[in-house]
mmCIF file of C-alpha atoms in Angstrom:
data_model
loop_
_atom_site.group_PDB
_atom_site.id
_atom_site.type_symbol
_atom_site.label_atom_id
_atom_site.label_comp_id
_atom_site.label_asym_id
_atom_site.label_seq_id
_atom_site.Cartn_x
_atom_site.Cartn_y
_atom_site.Cartn_z
ATOM 1 C CA MET W 3 42.737 -68.137 43.542
ATOM 2 C CA ARG W 4 45.352 -67.039 41.030
ATOM 3 C CA ILE W 5 46.714 -63.690 39.865
ATOM 4 C CA ALA W 6 48.109 -63.528 36.338
ATOM 5 C CA LEU W 7 50.560 -60.758 35.460
ATOM 6 C CA LEU W 8 52.163 -62.273 32.353
ATOM 7 C CA GLY W 9 50.489 -61.377 29.107
ATOM 8 C CA GLY W 10 48.010 -59.149 30.950
ATOM 9 C CA PHE W 11 46.321 -58.917 34.334
ATOM 10 C CA ASP W 12 43.717 -61.367 35.561
ATOM 11 C CA LEU W 13 42.345 -62.406 38.915
ATOM 12 C CA VAL W 14 41.060 -65.954 38.479
ATOM 13 C CA VAL W 15 38.894 -67.733 41.030
ATOM 14 C CA ASN W 16 37.901 -71.338 40.369
ATOM 15 C CA ASP W 17 39.030 -70.925 36.748
ATOM 16 C CA SER W 18 36.765 -67.907 36.194
ATOM 17 C CA PRO W 19 38.155 -64.372 35.693
ATOM 18 C CA VAL W 20 36.912 -61.695 38.084
ATOM 19 C CA ILE W 21 35.917 -58.334 36.608
ATOM 20 C CA MET W 22 37.008 -55.286 38.597
ATOM 21 C CA PRO W 23 37.799 -51.581 38.055
ATOM 22 C CA VAL W 24 41.160 -50.433 36.713
ATOM 23 C CA GLY W 25 42.257 -48.949 40.055
ATOM 24 C CA SER W 26 41.631 -52.226 41.860
ATOM 25 C CA ARG W 27 43.520 -54.194 39.201
ATOM 26 C CA ARG W 28 46.501 -51.864 39.572
ATOM 27 C CA LEU W 29 46.369 -52.335 43.344
ATOM 28 C CA LEU W 30 46.345 -56.134 43.161
ATOM 29 C CA ALA W 31 49.079 -56.163 40.515
ATOM 30 C CA PHE W 32 51.362 -53.946 42.594
ATOM 31 C CA ILE W 33 50.940 -56.141 45.665
ATOM 32 C CA ALA W 34 51.330 -59.343 43.643
ATOM 33 C CA LEU W 35 54.707 -58.139 42.367
ATOM 34 C CA ASN W 36 55.879 -58.198 45.978
ATOM 35 C CA TYR W 37 54.408 -61.689 46.424
ATOM 36 C CA ARG W 38 54.212 -62.575 50.143
ATOM 37 C CA ALA W 39 56.011 -59.509 51.516
ATOM 38 C CA PRO W 40 53.866 -56.934 53.343
ATOM 39 C CA VAL W 41 53.638 -53.659 51.427
ATOM 40 C CA PRO W 42 53.172 -50.443 53.467
ATOM 41 C CA ARG W 43 50.102 -48.429 52.578
ATOM 42 C CA GLY W 44 52.219 -45.321 52.093
ATOM 43 C CA LEU W 45 54.373 -47.061 49.484
ATOM 44 C CA ILE W 46 51.310 -48.337 47.649
ATOM 45 C CA ALA W 47 49.574 -44.944 47.610
ATOM 46 C CA GLY W 48 52.706 -43.067 46.534
ATOM 47 C CA SER W 49 53.550 -45.566 43.781
ATOM 48 C CA LEU W 50 50.088 -45.941 42.292
ATOM 49 C CA TRP W 51 49.158 -42.250 42.461
ATOM 50 C CA PRO W 52 52.488 -40.378 42.384
ATOM 51 C CA LYS W 53 51.164 -37.122 40.871
ATOM 52 C CA VAL W 54 48.522 -36.257 43.459
ATOM 53 C CA PRO W 55 48.862 -34.923 47.024
ATOM 54 C CA GLU W 56 49.472 -37.529 49.686
ATOM 55 C CA HIS W 57 46.002 -37.283 51.216
ATOM 56 C CA CYS W 58 44.449 -37.761 47.779
ATOM 57 C CA ALA W 59 46.619 -40.816 47.135
ATOM 58 C CA TYR W 60 45.411 -42.368 50.394
ATOM 59 C CA THR W 61 41.831 -41.579 49.417
ATOM 60 C CA ASN W 62 42.373 -43.298 46.081
ATOM 61 C CA LEU W 63 43.819 -46.323 47.865
ATOM 62 C CA ARG W 64 40.793 -46.634 50.126
ATOM 63 C CA ALA W 65 38.532 -46.323 47.094
ATOM 64 C CA ALA W 66 40.425 -49.034 45.232
ATOM 65 C CA LEU W 67 40.124 -51.332 48.238
ATOM 66 C CA SER W 68 36.397 -50.704 48.553
ATOM 67 C CA ARG W 69 35.883 -51.541 44.867
ATOM 68 C CA LEU W 70 37.702 -54.864 45.058
ATOM 69 C CA GLY W 71 34.511 -56.676 45.938
ATOM 70 C CA CYS W 72 34.329 -59.810 48.058
ATOM 71 C CA LEU W 73 36.460 -61.974 45.771
ATOM 72 C CA GLY W 74 39.116 -59.309 45.302
ATOM 73 C CA ARG W 75 39.376 -58.694 49.042
ATOM 74 C CA ARG W 76 39.828 -62.422 49.611
ATOM 75 C CA ALA W 77 43.082 -62.168 47.662
ATOM 76 C CA LEU W 78 44.574 -59.850 50.304
ATOM 77 C CA ASP W 79 45.516 -59.751 53.955
ATOM 78 C CA ILE W 80 44.627 -56.181 54.943
ATOM 79 C CA THR W 81 45.892 -54.431 58.064
ATOM 80 C CA PRO W 82 45.788 -50.746 59.070
ATOM 81 C CA THR W 83 49.444 -50.339 58.047
ATOM 82 C CA ASP W 84 50.083 -52.664 55.115
ATOM 83 C CA LEU W 85 48.695 -55.119 52.576
ATOM 84 C CA ARG W 86 49.943 -58.475 51.379
ATOM 85 C CA LEU W 87 48.686 -61.420 49.366
ATOM 86 C CA ALA W 88 46.526 -63.861 51.267
ATOM 87 C CA PRO W 89 47.864 -67.390 51.816
ATOM 88 C CA GLY W 90 46.962 -69.697 48.983
ATOM 89 C CA VAL W 91 46.935 -67.040 46.270
ATOM 90 C CA THR W 92 49.323 -67.993 43.474
ATOM 91 C CA VAL W 93 51.029 -65.630 41.021
ATOM 92 C CA ASP W 94 52.159 -66.771 37.576
ATOM 93 C CA LEU W 95 55.160 -64.428 37.612
ATOM 94 C CA ARG W 96 56.445 -66.063 40.787
ATOM 95 C CA ASP W 97 56.351 -69.519 39.181
ATOM 96 C CA ALA W 98 57.984 -68.245 35.998
ATOM 97 C CA ARG W 99 60.750 -66.526 37.955
ATOM 98 C CA VAL W 100 61.495 -69.745 39.851
ATOM 99 C CA LEU W 101 61.704 -71.591 36.538
ATOM 100 C CA ALA W 102 63.996 -68.968 34.983
ATOM 101 C CA GLN W 103 66.290 -68.887 38.001
ATOM 102 C CA GLY W 104 66.475 -72.679 37.964
ATOM 103 C CA LEU W 105 67.595 -72.619 34.348
ATOM 104 C CA LEU W 106 70.291 -70.062 35.167
ATOM 105 C CA ASP W 107 71.559 -71.789 38.326
ATOM 106 C CA PRO W 108 75.148 -72.903 37.550
ATOM 107 C CA GLY W 109 74.752 -75.833 39.926
ATOM 108 C CA GLY W 110 71.343 -76.840 38.644
ATOM 109 C CA ARG W 111 70.433 -79.619 36.270
ATOM 110 C CA PRO W 112 68.086 -78.334 33.561
ATOM 111 C CA ALA W 113 67.048 -81.896 32.685
ATOM 112 C CA ALA W 114 65.473 -82.192 36.133
ATOM 113 C CA LEU W 115 63.070 -79.370 35.229
ATOM 114 C CA ARG W 116 61.230 -81.654 32.750
ATOM 115 C CA LEU W 117 61.837 -79.399 29.812
ATOM 116 C CA SER W 118 59.148 -79.124 27.157
ATOM 117 C CA THR W 119 57.705 -76.510 24.855
ATOM 118 C CA ALA W 120 55.346 -75.684 27.748
ATOM 119 C CA THR W 121 58.479 -74.488 29.547
ATOM 120 C CA VAL W 122 59.013 -72.034 26.701
ATOM 121 C CA ASP W 123 55.434 -70.773 27.063
ATOM 122 C CA GLN W 124 56.071 -69.833 30.702
ATOM 123 C CA LEU W 125 58.962 -67.639 29.609
ATOM 124 C CA SER W 126 57.412 -66.083 26.513
ATOM 125 C CA ALA W 127 54.943 -63.505 27.836
ATOM 126 C CA ASP W 128 55.679 -59.881 28.730
ATOM 127 C CA LEU W 129 54.831 -58.568 32.174
ATOM 128 C CA LEU W 130 51.678 -56.404 32.159
ATOM 129 C CA PRO W 131 51.920 -55.363 28.498
ATOM 130 C CA GLY W 132 50.321 -51.994 27.819
ATOM 131 C CA TRP W 133 50.818 -50.759 31.402
ATOM 132 C CA TYR W 134 52.889 -47.575 31.511
ATOM 133 C CA ASP W 135 53.187 -46.926 35.243
ATOM 134 C CA GLU W 136 56.831 -46.436 36.173
ATOM 135 C CA TRP W 137 56.787 -49.365 38.599
ATOM 136 C CA ALA W 138 55.241 -51.659 35.980
ATOM 137 C CA LEU W 139 57.780 -50.660 33.325
ATOM 138 C CA LEU W 140 60.685 -51.203 35.726
ATOM 139 C CA GLU W 141 59.482 -54.642 36.798
ATOM 140 C CA GLY W 142 58.717 -55.463 33.179
ATOM 141 C CA GLU W 143 62.299 -54.740 32.132
ATOM 142 C CA HIS W 144 63.679 -56.831 35.003
ATOM 143 C CA TRP W 145 61.492 -59.733 33.902
ATOM 144 C CA ARG W 146 62.413 -59.286 30.231
ATOM 145 C CA GLN W 147 66.117 -59.528 30.967
ATOM 146 C CA LEU W 148 65.636 -62.566 33.210
ATOM 147 C CA ARG W 149 63.500 -64.453 30.724
ATOM 148 C CA LEU W 150 65.813 -63.679 27.800
ATOM 149 C CA HIS W 151 68.767 -65.169 29.649
ATOM 150 C CA ALA W 152 66.614 -68.117 30.697
ATOM 151 C CA LEU W 153 65.391 -68.769 27.141
ATOM 152 C CA GLU W 154 68.970 -68.727 25.869
ATOM 153 C CA SER W 155 69.971 -71.173 28.604
ATOM 154 C CA LEU W 156 66.941 -73.300 27.787
ATOM 155 C CA THR W 157 67.997 -73.416 24.147
ATOM 156 C CA GLU W 158 71.372 -74.830 25.131
ATOM 157 C CA ALA W 159 69.715 -77.376 27.448
ATOM 158 C CA PHE W 160 67.499 -78.562 24.597
ATOM 159 C CA ILE W 161 70.513 -78.831 22.289
ATOM 160 C CA ASP W 162 72.430 -80.866 24.895
ATOM 161 C CA ALA W 163 69.419 -83.184 25.190
ATOM 162 C CA ALA W 164 69.206 -83.508 21.374
ATOM 163 C CA GLU W 165 65.706 -81.998 21.459
ATOM 164 C CA PHE W 166 66.311 -79.705 18.546
ATOM 165 C CA ALA W 167 62.732 -78.661 17.842
ATOM 166 C CA GLY W 168 62.466 -77.405 21.425
ATOM 167 C CA ALA W 169 65.772 -75.580 21.014
ATOM 168 C CA VAL W 170 64.507 -73.738 17.949
ATOM 169 C CA VAL W 171 61.219 -72.817 19.644
ATOM 170 C CA ALA W 172 63.022 -71.490 22.746
ATOM 171 C CA ALA W 173 65.488 -69.458 20.696
ATOM 172 C CA GLN W 174 62.720 -68.071 18.498
ATOM 173 C CA ALA W 175 60.879 -66.891 21.617
ATOM 174 C CA ALA W 176 64.010 -65.045 22.736
ATOM 175 C CA VAL W 177 64.476 -63.456 19.311
ATOM 176 C CA GLN W 178 60.839 -62.377 19.219
ATOM 177 C CA ALA W 179 61.246 -60.679 22.594
ATOM 178 C CA ASP W 180 64.288 -58.723 21.390
ATOM 179 C CA PRO W 181 65.097 -59.073 17.666
ATOM 180 C CA LEU W 182 68.316 -57.039 17.920
ATOM 181 C CA ARG W 183 69.841 -58.980 20.824
ATOM 182 C CA GLU W 184 72.870 -60.783 19.401
ATOM 183 C CA SER W 185 73.096 -63.513 22.047
ATOM 184 C CA SER W 186 69.529 -64.602 21.247
ATOM 185 C CA GLN W 187 70.293 -64.569 17.535
ATOM 186 C CA ALA W 188 73.349 -66.716 18.195
ATOM 187 C CA SER W 189 71.226 -69.173 20.173
ATOM 188 C CA LEU W 190 68.829 -69.562 17.255
ATOM 189 C CA ILE W 191 71.658 -70.046 14.766
ATOM 190 C CA ARG W 192 73.201 -72.720 17.014
ATOM 191 C CA ALA W 193 69.824 -74.442 17.248
ATOM 192 C CA TYR W 194 69.494 -74.499 13.446
ATOM 193 C CA LEU W 195 73.005 -75.898 13.113
ATOM 194 C CA ALA W 196 72.406 -78.524 15.786
ATOM 195 C CA GLU W 197 69.310 -79.853 14.023
ATOM 196 C CA GLY W 198 71.210 -80.037 10.738
ATOM 197 C CA ASN W 199 69.763 -77.017 8.943
ATOM 198 C CA PRO W 200 72.768 -74.909 7.922
ATOM 199 C CA SER W 201 70.776 -73.116 5.219
ATOM 200 C CA GLU W 202 68.324 -71.852 7.854
ATOM 201 C CA ALA W 203 71.263 -70.706 9.969
ATOM 202 C CA VAL W 204 72.834 -68.793 7.086
ATOM 203 C CA HIS W 205 69.585 -67.199 5.927
ATOM 204 C CA HIS W 206 68.745 -66.134 9.465
ATOM 205 C CA PHE W 207 72.230 -64.678 9.925
ATOM 206 C CA GLU W 208 71.871 -62.660 6.724
ATOM 207 C CA ARG W 209 68.468 -61.297 7.774
ATOM 208 C CA TYR W 210 69.915 -60.265 11.119
ATOM 209 C CA VAL W 211 72.871 -58.537 9.436
ATOM 210 C CA ARG W 212 70.509 -56.468 7.297
ATOM 211 C CA ARG W 213 68.201 -55.570 10.159
ATOM 212 C CA LEU W 214 71.047 -54.600 12.478
ATOM 213 C CA ARG W 215 72.544 -52.386 9.775
ATOM 214 C CA ASP W 216 69.231 -50.794 8.768
ATOM 215 C CA GLU W 217 67.950 -50.076 12.292
ATOM 216 C CA LEU W 218 71.120 -49.330 14.248
ATOM 217 C CA GLY W 219 73.852 -48.880 11.678
ATOM 218 C CA LEU W 220 75.842 -51.695 13.326
ATOM 219 C CA CYS W 221 77.508 -54.922 12.255
ATOM 220 C CA PRO W 222 77.399 -58.243 14.140
ATOM 221 C CA THR W 223 80.385 -59.061 16.309
ATOM 222 C CA GLN W 224 83.206 -61.229 15.058
ATOM 223 C CA ARG W 225 82.015 -64.002 17.357
ATOM 224 C CA LEU W 226 78.705 -64.262 15.511
ATOM 225 C CA HIS W 227 80.499 -64.193 12.160
ATOM 226 C CA GLN W 228 82.688 -67.071 13.332
ATOM 227 C CA LEU W 229 79.639 -69.089 14.275
ATOM 228 C CA VAL W 230 78.649 -69.391 10.612
ATOM 229 C CA ALA W 231 82.103 -69.008 9.029
ATOM 230 C CA ARG W 232 82.846 -72.723 9.460
ATOM 231 C CA LEU W 233 79.937 -73.667 7.196
ATOM 232 C CA ARG W 234 80.622 -74.709 3.650
ATOM 233 C CA TRP W 235 78.008 -73.858 1.096
ATOM 234 C CA ALA W 236 77.808 -72.866 -2.524
ATOM 235 C CA GLY W 237 76.057 -69.957 -4.149
ATOM 236 C CA ASP W 238 75.699 -66.281 -3.612
ATOM 237 C CA GLY W 239 74.866 -66.565 0.109
ATOM 238 C CA GLY W 240 78.301 -67.943 0.917
ATOM 239 C CA ALA W 241 80.041 -65.417 -1.285
ATOM 240 C CA ALA W 242 78.209 -62.585 0.444
ATOM 241 C CA LEU W 243 79.246 -63.811 3.846
ATOM 242 C CA ARG W 244 82.874 -64.276 2.829
ATOM 243 C CA GLY W 245 82.824 -60.713 1.526
#
């Protein structure tokens, strides 16, 4: 039994998705975010239904539990005071977090993680996209920041291993997640340079300069300018950068 939170919610049993009402999906998602920790019923009710009186929130919680169905209830350990995931239920976010933290561990060895483009896939999906509950948005931002740092670290690991295609894919995933984030842009430019494509690096830099100016009225930092300033090229692109 597996709960997917990345890219959208799914409860999967024996490789088949389980259909359930929205309230029950929200309940399972909230508990899955806490993984194995017990979650008090009061916290669940208040978080999932914050705009209704307390007794109504508890009523909604009981209704969501009753609508889980047999398969949904198997995903939980239910007590009178709290709920938690049942043993054996896996959560994709948990695995992705472990991967991201491993990439960011200063004492870790990224090569030991068996890096591949599949590694990038684990770090490329948003958490519960289209969910606007406050708790979902907060957790989504935490995950976004973690995965962006991890993708940038993964890019450098690929470059160190001379796996330049993987480096470009990882950096592109970071840029797609946040196109205005300069550190991700720098990672992609370094990946282009490492694989021997200075023209791609320069063209990407110029596109970023225009977008940053048009959307935020800002200029890239001197550090990013220096990243491409060492390149030697002819034509208008170089002249524009020197200017």
